[in-house]
Structures are given as structure tokens and as C-alpha cells.
XYZ file of C-alpha atoms in Angstrom:
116
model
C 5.986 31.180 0.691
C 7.256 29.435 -2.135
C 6.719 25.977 -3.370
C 7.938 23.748 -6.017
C 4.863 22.202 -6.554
C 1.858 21.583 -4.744
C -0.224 18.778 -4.450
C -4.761 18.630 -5.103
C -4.733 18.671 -0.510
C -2.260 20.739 0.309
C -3.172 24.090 1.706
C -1.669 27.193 3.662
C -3.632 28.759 6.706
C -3.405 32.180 8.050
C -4.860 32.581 11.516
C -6.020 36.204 12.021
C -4.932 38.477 15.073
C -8.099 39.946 15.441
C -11.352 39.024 13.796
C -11.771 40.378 10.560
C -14.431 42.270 9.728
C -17.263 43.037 6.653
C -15.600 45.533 4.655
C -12.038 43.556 5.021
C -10.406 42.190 2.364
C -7.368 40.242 1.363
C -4.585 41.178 -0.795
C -1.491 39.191 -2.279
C 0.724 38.283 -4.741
C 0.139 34.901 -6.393
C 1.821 32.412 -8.860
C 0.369 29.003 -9.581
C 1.765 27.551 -12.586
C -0.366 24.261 -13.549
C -3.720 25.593 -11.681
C -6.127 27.768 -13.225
C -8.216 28.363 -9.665
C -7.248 28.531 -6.089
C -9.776 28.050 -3.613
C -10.145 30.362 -0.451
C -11.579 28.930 2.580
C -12.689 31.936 5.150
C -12.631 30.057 8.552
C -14.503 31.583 12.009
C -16.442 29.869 14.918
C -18.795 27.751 13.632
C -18.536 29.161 10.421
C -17.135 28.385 7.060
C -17.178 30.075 3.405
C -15.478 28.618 0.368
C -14.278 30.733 -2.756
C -12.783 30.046 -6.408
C -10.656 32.386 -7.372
C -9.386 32.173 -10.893
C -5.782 32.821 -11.578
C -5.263 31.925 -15.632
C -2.565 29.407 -14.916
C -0.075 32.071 -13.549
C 3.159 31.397 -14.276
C 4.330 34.891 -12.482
C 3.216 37.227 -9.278
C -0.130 38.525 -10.068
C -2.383 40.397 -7.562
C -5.284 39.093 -6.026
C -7.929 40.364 -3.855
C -10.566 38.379 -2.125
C -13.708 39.604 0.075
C -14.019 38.438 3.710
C -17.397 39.027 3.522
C -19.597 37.291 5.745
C -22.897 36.356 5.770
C -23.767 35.863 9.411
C -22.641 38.199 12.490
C -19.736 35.858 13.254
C -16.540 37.358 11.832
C -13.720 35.178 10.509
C -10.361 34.399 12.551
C -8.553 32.508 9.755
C -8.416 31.541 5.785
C -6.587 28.550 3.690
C -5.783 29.192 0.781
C -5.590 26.029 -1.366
C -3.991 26.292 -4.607
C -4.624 23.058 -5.729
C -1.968 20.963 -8.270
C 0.727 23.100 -9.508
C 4.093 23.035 -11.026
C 5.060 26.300 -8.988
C 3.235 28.055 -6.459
C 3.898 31.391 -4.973
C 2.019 33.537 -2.027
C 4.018 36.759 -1.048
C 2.855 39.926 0.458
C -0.023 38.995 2.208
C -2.293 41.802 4.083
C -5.845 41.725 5.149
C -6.963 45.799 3.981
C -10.217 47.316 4.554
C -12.451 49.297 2.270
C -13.340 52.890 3.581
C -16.649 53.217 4.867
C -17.280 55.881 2.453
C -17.227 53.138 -0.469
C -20.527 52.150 0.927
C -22.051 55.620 2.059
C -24.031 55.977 -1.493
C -26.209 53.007 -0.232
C -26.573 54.228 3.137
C -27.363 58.158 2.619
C -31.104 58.469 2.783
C -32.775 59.879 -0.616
C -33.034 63.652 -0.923
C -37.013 64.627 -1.763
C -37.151 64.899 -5.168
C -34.587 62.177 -6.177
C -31.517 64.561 -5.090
């Protein structure tokens, strides 16, 4: 998606195949010249979770990753992404990628006796 410019309302919504899930993520290549924050809104039944994410005013493709994280069972189905008012806005190569369960293992491997 590419845009001219964008106004302070506008927003672009991805609705999800299948829910995502905890250790999902979102990846993409952004450009918002005149904005130095989008906000991501994580969308899911009855649920709702809003995120700043700061860019620096990009005035090329940078990449961004943002956590789908939830905080309650329910998963989310969809995000907006609003980059609020730009001169130029770009959102390319969009993916939802997940973490490997082994990123977490450290935290979930009981302690060896003797602190091993």
C-alpha cells in the first residue's frame, strides 16, 4: 500500500485468517514521512489493545516488528494500523511470524538442584 499522504483518522485493517496467537508477531516494511509514531490497534472478540510504535519520521522502508501479545485467552483476528498525518506513507511486505517456542524454554525449564 502506498499513499500520498494520510490524514490524523485514516487507518488500514488487516483481518487475520486464523486467530493469531501469543508468540505471533508482525513484520513489515514502513515509510511515514511527516509522523514520528504509528499506532497499532490489535482487534479480537471483545477485545482491543492499542500500541505506539515509533518510526523517526521515516522518509524510506524501514522494518518494523510489533507483538500480538495478548493479555487475556482471547486471541486477535485483526489489526489497524494507523499512521497518523503524513506526507508519504508506505506499508509493504506484511507477514504475521511466530517466535519459536524455544525462545521461551529458559523460563519454562524447571531449575536444576544446585542452581544448574
Amino acid at each position: 500500500m502506498n499513499r500520498a499522504s494520510t490524514g490524523p483518522n485514516d487507518f488500514v485493517e488487516y483481518r487475520f485468517s486464523r486467530p493469531v496467537q501469543n508468540l505471533d508477531y508482525l513484520s513489515a516494511s514502513l515509510k511515514n514521512a511527516g509522523s514520528a509514531q504509528v499506532t497499532v490497534q490489535a482487534l479480537g472478540s471483545g477485545i482491543s489493545r492499542k500500541l505506539s510504535v515509533p518510526t523517526a519520521n521515516n522518509t524510506g522502508l524501514r522494518p518494523v516488528k510489533v507483538a500480538l501479545h495478548s493479555a487475556s485467552a482471547k486471541p486477535f483476528t485483526a489489526v489497524r494500523i494507523y499512521p497518523g498525518k503524513t506526507t508519504s506513507f508506505a506499508l509493504q511486505d506484511l507477514k504475521v511470524c511466530r517466535l519459536p517456542q524455544s525462545v521461551l524454554s529458559p523460563w519454562n525449564t524447571p531449575q536444576q538442584p544446585g542452581g544448574q
